[in-house]
XYZ file of C-alpha atoms in Angstrom:
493
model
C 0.000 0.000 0.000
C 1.073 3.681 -0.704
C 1.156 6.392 1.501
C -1.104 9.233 0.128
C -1.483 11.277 3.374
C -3.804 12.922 6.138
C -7.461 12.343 5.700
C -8.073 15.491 6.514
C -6.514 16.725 3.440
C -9.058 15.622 1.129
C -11.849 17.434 2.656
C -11.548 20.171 0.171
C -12.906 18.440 -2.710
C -14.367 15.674 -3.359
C -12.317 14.280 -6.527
C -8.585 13.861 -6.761
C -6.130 13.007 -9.102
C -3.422 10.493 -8.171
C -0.394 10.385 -10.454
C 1.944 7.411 -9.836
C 5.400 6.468 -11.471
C 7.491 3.370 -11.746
C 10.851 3.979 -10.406
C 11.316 0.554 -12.913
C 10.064 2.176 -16.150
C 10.235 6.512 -16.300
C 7.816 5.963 -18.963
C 5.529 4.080 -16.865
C 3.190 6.958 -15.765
C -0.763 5.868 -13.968
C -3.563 8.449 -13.456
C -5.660 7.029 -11.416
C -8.909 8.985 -9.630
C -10.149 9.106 -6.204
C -13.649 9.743 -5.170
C -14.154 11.580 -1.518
C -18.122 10.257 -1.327
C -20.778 11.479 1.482
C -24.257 10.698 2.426
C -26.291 12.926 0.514
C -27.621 14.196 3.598
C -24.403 15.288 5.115
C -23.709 18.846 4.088
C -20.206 18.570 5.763
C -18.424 15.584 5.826
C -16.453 13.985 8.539
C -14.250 11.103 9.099
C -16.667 9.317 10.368
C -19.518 9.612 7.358
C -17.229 9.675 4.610
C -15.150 6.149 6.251
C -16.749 4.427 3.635
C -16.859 6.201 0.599
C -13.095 7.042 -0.539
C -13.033 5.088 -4.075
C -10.239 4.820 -6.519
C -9.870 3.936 -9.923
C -7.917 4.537 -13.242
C -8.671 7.759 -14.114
C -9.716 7.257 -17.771
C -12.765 4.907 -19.372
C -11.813 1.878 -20.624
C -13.722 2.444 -23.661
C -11.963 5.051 -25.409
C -9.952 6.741 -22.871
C -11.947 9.580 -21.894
C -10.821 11.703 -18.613
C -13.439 10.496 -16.332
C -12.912 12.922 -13.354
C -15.460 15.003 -14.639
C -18.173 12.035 -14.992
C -21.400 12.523 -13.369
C -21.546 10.369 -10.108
C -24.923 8.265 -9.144
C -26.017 6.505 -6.228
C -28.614 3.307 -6.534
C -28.246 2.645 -2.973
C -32.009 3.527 -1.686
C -32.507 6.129 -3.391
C -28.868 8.003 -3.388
C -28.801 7.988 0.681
C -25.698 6.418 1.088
C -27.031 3.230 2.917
C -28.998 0.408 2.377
C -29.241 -1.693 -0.243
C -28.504 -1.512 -3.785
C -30.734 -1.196 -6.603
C -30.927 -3.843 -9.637
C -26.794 -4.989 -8.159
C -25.974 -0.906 -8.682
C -24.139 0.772 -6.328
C -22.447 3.988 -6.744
C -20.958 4.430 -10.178
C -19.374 7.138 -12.313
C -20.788 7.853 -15.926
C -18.336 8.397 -18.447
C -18.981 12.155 -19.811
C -18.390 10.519 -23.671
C -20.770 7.805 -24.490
C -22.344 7.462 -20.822
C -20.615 4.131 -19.660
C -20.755 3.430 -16.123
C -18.794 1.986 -14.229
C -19.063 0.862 -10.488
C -16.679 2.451 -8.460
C -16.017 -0.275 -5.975
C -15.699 -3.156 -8.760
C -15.166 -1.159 -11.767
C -18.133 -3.199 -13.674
C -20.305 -1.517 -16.454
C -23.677 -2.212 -16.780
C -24.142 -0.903 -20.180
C -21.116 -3.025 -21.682
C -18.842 -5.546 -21.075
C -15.883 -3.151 -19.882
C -14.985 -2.816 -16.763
C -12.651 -0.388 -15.163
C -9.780 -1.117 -12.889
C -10.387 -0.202 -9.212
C -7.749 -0.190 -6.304
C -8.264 -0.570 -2.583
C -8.183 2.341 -0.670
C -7.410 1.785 3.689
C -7.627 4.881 6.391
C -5.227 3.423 9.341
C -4.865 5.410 12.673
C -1.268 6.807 13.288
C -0.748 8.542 16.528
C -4.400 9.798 16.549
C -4.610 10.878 12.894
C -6.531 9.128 9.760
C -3.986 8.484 7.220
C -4.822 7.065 3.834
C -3.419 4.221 1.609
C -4.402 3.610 -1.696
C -3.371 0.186 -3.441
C -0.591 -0.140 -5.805
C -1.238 -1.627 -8.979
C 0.410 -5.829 -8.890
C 1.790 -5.720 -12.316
C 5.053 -4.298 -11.296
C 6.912 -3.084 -8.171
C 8.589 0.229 -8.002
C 5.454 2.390 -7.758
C 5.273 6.261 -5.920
C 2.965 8.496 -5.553
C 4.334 11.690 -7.336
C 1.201 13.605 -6.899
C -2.213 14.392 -5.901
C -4.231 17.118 -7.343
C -7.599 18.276 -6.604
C -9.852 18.446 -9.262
C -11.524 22.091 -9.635
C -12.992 23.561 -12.631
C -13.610 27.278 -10.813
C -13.722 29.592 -13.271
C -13.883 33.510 -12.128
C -17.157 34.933 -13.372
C -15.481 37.902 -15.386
C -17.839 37.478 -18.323
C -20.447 36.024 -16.970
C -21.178 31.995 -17.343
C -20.617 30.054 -20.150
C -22.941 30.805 -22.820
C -24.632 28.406 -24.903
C -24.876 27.877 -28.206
C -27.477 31.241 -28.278
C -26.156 33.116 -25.794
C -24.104 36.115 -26.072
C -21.398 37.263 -23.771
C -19.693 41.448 -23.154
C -16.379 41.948 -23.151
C -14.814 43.671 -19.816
C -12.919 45.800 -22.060
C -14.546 48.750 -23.020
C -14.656 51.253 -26.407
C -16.490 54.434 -26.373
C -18.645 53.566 -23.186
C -19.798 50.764 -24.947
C -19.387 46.886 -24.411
C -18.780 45.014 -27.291
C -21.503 42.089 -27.788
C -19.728 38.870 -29.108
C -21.329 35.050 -30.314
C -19.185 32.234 -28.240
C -20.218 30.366 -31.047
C -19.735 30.919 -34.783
C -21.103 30.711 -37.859
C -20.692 28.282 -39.581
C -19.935 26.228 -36.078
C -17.021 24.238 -35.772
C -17.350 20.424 -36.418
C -14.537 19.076 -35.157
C -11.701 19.941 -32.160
C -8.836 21.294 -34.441
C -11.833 23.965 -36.399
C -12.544 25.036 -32.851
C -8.989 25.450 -32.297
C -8.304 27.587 -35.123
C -11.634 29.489 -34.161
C -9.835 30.325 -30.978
C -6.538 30.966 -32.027
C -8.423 33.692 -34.218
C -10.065 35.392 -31.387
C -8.639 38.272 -30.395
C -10.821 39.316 -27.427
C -9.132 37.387 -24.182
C -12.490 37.138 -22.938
C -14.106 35.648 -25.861
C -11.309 33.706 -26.158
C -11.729 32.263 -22.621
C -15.785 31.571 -23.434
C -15.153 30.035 -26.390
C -12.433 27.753 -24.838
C -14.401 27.014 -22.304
C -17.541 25.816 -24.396
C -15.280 23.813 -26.339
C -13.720 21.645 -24.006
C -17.140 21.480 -22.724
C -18.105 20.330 -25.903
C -15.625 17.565 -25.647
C -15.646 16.444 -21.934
C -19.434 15.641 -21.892
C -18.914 14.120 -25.233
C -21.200 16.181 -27.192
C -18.203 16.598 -30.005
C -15.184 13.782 -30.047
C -13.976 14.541 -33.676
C -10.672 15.390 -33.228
C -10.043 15.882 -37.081
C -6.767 15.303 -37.210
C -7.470 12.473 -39.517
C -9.188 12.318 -42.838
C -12.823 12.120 -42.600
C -14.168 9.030 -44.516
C -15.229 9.430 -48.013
C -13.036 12.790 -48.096
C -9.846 11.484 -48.644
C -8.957 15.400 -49.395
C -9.405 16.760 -46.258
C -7.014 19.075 -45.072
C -7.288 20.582 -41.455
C -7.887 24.566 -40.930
C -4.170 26.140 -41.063
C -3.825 28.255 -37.830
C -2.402 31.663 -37.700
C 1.182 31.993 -37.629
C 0.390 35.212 -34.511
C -2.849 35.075 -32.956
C -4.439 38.851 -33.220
C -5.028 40.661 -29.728
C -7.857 43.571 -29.808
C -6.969 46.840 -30.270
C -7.629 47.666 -26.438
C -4.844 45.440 -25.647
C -2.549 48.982 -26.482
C -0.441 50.391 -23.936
C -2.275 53.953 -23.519
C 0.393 55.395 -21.265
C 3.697 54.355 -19.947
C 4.137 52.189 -17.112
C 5.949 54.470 -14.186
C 9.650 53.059 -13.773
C 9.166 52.108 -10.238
C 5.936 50.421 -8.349
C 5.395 49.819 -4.737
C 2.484 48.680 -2.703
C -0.971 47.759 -4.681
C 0.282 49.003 -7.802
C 3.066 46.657 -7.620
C 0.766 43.509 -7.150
C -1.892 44.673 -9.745
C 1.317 45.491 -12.344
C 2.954 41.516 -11.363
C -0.850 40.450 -11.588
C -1.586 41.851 -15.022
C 2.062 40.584 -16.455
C 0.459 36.743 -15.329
C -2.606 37.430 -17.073
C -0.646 38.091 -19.968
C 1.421 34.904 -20.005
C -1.999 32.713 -19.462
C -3.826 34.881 -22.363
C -0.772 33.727 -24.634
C -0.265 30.205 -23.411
C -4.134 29.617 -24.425
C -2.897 30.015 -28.184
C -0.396 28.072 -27.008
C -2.346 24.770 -26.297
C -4.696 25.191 -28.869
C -1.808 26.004 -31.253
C -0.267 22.539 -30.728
C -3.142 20.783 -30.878
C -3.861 21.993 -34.679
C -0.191 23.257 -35.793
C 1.352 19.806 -36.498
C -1.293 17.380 -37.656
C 0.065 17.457 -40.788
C 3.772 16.584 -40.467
C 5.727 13.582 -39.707
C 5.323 14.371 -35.830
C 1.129 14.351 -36.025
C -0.053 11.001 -36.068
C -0.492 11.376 -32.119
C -2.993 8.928 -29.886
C -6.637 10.444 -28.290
C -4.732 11.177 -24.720
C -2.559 14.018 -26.845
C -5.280 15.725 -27.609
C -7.100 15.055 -24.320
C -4.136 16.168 -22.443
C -4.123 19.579 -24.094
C -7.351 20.419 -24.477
C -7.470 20.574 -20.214
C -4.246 22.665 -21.018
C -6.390 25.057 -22.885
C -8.897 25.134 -20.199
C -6.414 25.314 -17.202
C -5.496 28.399 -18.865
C -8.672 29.728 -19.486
C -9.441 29.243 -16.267
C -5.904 30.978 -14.786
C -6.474 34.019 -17.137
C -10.088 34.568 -15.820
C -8.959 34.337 -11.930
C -6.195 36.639 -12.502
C -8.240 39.020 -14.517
C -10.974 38.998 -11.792
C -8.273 39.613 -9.197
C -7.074 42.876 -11.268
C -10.920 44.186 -10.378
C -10.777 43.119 -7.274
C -7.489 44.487 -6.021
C -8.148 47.909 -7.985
C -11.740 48.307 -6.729
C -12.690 47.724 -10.779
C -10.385 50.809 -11.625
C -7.860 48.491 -13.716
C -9.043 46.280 -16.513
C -6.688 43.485 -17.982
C -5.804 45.001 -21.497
C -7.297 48.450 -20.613
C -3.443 50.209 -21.122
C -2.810 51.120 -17.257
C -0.035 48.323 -17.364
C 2.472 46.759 -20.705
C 1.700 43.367 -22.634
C 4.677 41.287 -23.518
C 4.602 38.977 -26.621
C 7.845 37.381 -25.605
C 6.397 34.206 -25.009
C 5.058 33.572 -28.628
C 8.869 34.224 -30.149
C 9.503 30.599 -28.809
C 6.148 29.432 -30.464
C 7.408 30.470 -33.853
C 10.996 29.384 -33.050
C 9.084 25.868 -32.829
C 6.950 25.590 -35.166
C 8.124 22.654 -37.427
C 8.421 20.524 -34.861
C 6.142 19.098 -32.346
C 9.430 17.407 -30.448
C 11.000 21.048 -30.020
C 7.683 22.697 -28.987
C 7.328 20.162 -26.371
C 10.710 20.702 -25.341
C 11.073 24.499 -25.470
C 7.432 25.846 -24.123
C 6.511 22.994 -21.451
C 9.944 21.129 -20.659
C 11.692 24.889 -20.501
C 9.268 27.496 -20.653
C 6.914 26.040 -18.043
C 9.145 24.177 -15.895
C 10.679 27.871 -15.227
C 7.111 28.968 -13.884
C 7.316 26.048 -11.313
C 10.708 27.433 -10.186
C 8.632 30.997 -9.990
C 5.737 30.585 -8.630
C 6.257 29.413 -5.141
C 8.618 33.058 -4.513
C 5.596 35.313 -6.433
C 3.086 33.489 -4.352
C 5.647 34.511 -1.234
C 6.022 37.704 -2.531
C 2.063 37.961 -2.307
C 1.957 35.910 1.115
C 4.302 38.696 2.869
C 2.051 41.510 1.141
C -1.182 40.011 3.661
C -3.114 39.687 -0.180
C -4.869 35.796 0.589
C -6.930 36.416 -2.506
C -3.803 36.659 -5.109
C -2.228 33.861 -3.203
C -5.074 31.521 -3.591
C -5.440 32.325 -7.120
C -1.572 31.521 -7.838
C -1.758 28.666 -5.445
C -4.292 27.151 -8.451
C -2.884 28.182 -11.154
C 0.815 26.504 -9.494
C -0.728 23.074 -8.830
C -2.147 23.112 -12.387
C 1.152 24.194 -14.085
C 2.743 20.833 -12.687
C 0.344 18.902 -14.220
C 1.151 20.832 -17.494
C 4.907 20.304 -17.208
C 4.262 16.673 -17.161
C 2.114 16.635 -20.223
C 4.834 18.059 -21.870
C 7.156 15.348 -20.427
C 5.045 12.214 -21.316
C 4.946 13.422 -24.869
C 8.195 14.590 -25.928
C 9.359 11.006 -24.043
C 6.984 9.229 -26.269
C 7.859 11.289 -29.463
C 11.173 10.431 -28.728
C 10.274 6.765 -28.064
C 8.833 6.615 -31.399
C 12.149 6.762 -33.341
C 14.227 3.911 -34.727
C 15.917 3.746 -33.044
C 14.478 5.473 -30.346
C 16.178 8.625 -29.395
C 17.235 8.941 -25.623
C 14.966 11.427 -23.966
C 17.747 13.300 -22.413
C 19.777 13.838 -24.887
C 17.499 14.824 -27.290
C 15.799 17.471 -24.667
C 19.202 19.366 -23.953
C 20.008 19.135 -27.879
C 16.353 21.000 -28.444
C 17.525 23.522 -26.123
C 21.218 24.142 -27.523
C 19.714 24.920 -30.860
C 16.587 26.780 -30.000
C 16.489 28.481 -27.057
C 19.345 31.349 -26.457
C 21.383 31.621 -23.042
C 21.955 29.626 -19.881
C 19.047 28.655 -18.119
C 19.733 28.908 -14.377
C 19.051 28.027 -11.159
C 17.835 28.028 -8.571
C 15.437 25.181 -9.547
C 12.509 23.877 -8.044
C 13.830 20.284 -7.504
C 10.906 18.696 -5.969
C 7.819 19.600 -8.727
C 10.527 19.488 -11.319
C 10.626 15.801 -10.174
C 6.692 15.618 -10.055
C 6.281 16.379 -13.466
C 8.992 13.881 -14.634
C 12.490 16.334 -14.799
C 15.144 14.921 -13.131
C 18.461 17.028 -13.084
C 19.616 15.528 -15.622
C 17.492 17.400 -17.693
C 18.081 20.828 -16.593
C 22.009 20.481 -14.634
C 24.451 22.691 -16.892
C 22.212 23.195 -19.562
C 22.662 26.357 -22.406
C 21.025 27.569 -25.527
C 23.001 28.468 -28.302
C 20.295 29.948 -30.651
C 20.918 33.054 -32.145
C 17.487 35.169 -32.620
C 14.311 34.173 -33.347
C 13.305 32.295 -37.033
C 10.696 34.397 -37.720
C 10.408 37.778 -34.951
C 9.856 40.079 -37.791
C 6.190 38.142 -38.661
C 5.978 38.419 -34.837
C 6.626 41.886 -34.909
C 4.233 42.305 -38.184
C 1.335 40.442 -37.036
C 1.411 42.516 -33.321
C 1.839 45.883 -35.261
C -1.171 47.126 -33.521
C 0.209 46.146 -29.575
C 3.033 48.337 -28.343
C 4.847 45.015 -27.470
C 8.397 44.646 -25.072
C 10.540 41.795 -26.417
């Protein structure tokens, strides 16, 4: 049995994500997810109600490999109470958001098909007065650790208002002669498959429609409502090309700088200026997911499995979802006298140099934007959120806290995939090697400590990685179409 900790630590959700690794086999990644149950009629849970109901299970359907963490959960047990007996041999079970399998999450059995799902014991022992829980190691293979657990929290900040539908229109924050601009989440015609949505976005120039639109679509696809990918040709159109993205996605006009930024902060202004500078990383790194999820379907690198595209999608929306906290904490923290993108502070394009530095190859966008880019937020983070912490401001520090606990998880995306691109050669090229060669010829400049060893190691990075390690690029492939296709943003590269 694994370790996974205090009891009392999972009373803050009620679904978690358990990564493990094989010590054995780097490669050898499990998500598995656990379900924090309660009696219906207990509005707060305790140790003592909730004894029974911690359930865990792989954390994707057996069917087609759908994220099930989102899946609706129902109880048959007398009519959801918690107790009793079960109804037709149905206890609790999970419901796939795709094509509605269930699955039981104490046996993992399906009623609708012949699948089943793999479950794994889960024990709360007493030690020294405190609940601690075990969760059971898979039996194929020793070697297994629990490199992390993650809440799962789809909080989005209400900037916008909610997610429209289909009919619905949403107002953009940002305002032009006293006037909100109206925008349709979704267009005309409407996107049929996952990479037309992702060219829709990465055509949006309004963050906030960008975030609604982002957010319907990977609604779309979680509940299963659209699982065309279209990254292959359709049958009986054996012409089908996929939508070409932009090489720069457009920002609005009110993304300017209006006035300069003064050359020293302090105090709020300070916060709302480091705030605003985040927003404007997550605003870019939404392109960024969508861009690799569309950019490379047609080369050599694109035949990629279902998880790829699963994996980034909830990239997409982590960002979404980072951009719209840290734009509602701008309003907060300036009493709604700051807007993101309203001029008061700069916007910085910097990051999407590296996206066009990358953009023939999948392995060096990997490598570059999550194995370097995002691994240096995770060394970061922790000393802005201190920053914050010292400053008394609880609200930015619970925002950052989310968006830090995501980034891991986007880190090791990046990880799995340039390990299995690499893995994919013949002969296969040696992860290591091939990361640090990625960075020599496309990134410019040492990249230097101090690191953040331990969620470096989370997401997959061991020192090897990162120990000693330069860029010897000269300047960017293509900065002057950067510089073009922002002609309208007073941008600071």
């Amino acid at each position: 049995m694994l370790k996974l900790g205090p009891y009392t630590s999972l009373l803050t959700h009620t679904r978690f994500k358990v990564l493990l690794r094989n010590s054995n086999d780097s490669e050898k990644d499990l998500s598995l997810i656990l379900f924090r149950l309660s009696p219906s009629n207990s509005s707060v849970p305790s140790s003592t109600t909730a004894r029974k109901e911690l359930y865990l299970m792989q954390g994707t359907c057996p069917h087609m490999g759908a994220d099930i963490s989102l899946g609706d959960i129902e109880d048959f047990r007398d009519g959801g109470s918690g107790e009793g007996e079960e109804e037709d041999g149905l206890g609790v079970v999970v419901v796939c958001p795709w094509h509605r399998y269930d699955f039981d999450v104490r046996t993992g059995i399906s009623q609708l098909s012949r699948l089943r799902a793999c479950v794994y014991r889960v024990d709360l022992r007493d030690e020294q007065g405190e609940e601690i829980v075990y969760i059971e190691a898979p039996t194929d293979s020793p070697g297994w650790t629990i490199v992390e657990t993650k809440a799962v929290s789809e909080a989005f900040a209400d900037v916008s208002g909610p997610s429209p539908n289909k009919d619905q229109e949403s107002s953009s924050p940002l305002v032009e002669d006293e006037k909100e601009v109206q925008f349709t989440v979704v267009p005309e015609p409407e996107p049929q498959t996952m990479i037309e949505w992702a060219v829709v976005i990465l055509n949006t120039g309004d963050p906030w429609l960008k975030v609604s639109r982002t957010r319907h679509a990977s609604d779309l696809y979680q509940s299963g409502q659209l699982t065309e990918i279209g990254d292959k040709p359709q049958i009986g159109s054996p012409e089908y090309k996929p939508p070409t993205p932009p090489l720069v996605p457009p920002r609005t006009e009110k993304a300017y700088i209006k006035k300069p930024t003064p050359p020293s902060l302090s105090g709020k202004k300070s916060r709302l200026s480091a705030l605003h500078a985040l927003a404007n990383i997550e605003q870019w790194a939404i392109d960024l997911a969508w861009d690799i999820i569309v950019r490379y379907v047609s080369s050599s690198e694109g035949d990629m499995p279902e998880a790829f595209y699963s994996d980034f999608i909830k990239v997409a929306r982590d960002e979404a979802k980072h951009f719209s906290l840290l734009a509602k904490r701008i309003e907060q923290l300036s009493d709604g006298e700051v807007k993101y993108g309203d001029g008061t502070f700069p916007v910085n394009a910097g990051l999407w140099e590296s996206a066009l530095e990358t953009k023939d190859s999948l392995l060096s966008r990997l490598a570059i934007i999550h194995m370097v880019h995002e691994a240096r937020g995770l060394d970061v983070n922790p000393q802005t959120i201190e920053r914050f912490r010292r400053m008394k401001d609880g609200e930015s520090v619970d925002v950052l806290e989310v968006i830090h606990s995501d980034e891991i998880t986007h880190v090791t995306a990046g990880h799995r995939w340039f390990t299995y691109l690499c893995s994919k050669f013949s002969p296969p090229l040696d992860p290591v090697k091939r990361f640090r060669e990625e960075v020599r010829l496309h990134w410019k400049g040492d990249i230097k400590g101090p690191f953040n060893e331990q969620d470096r190691a989370t997401a997959g990075l061991s020192k090897e990685f990162y120990d000693d390690l330069k860029g010897e690029r000269e300047d960017v492939k293509d900065v002057k179409e950067l510089r073009e296709g922002l002609v309208q943003i007073r941008v600071e590269v």
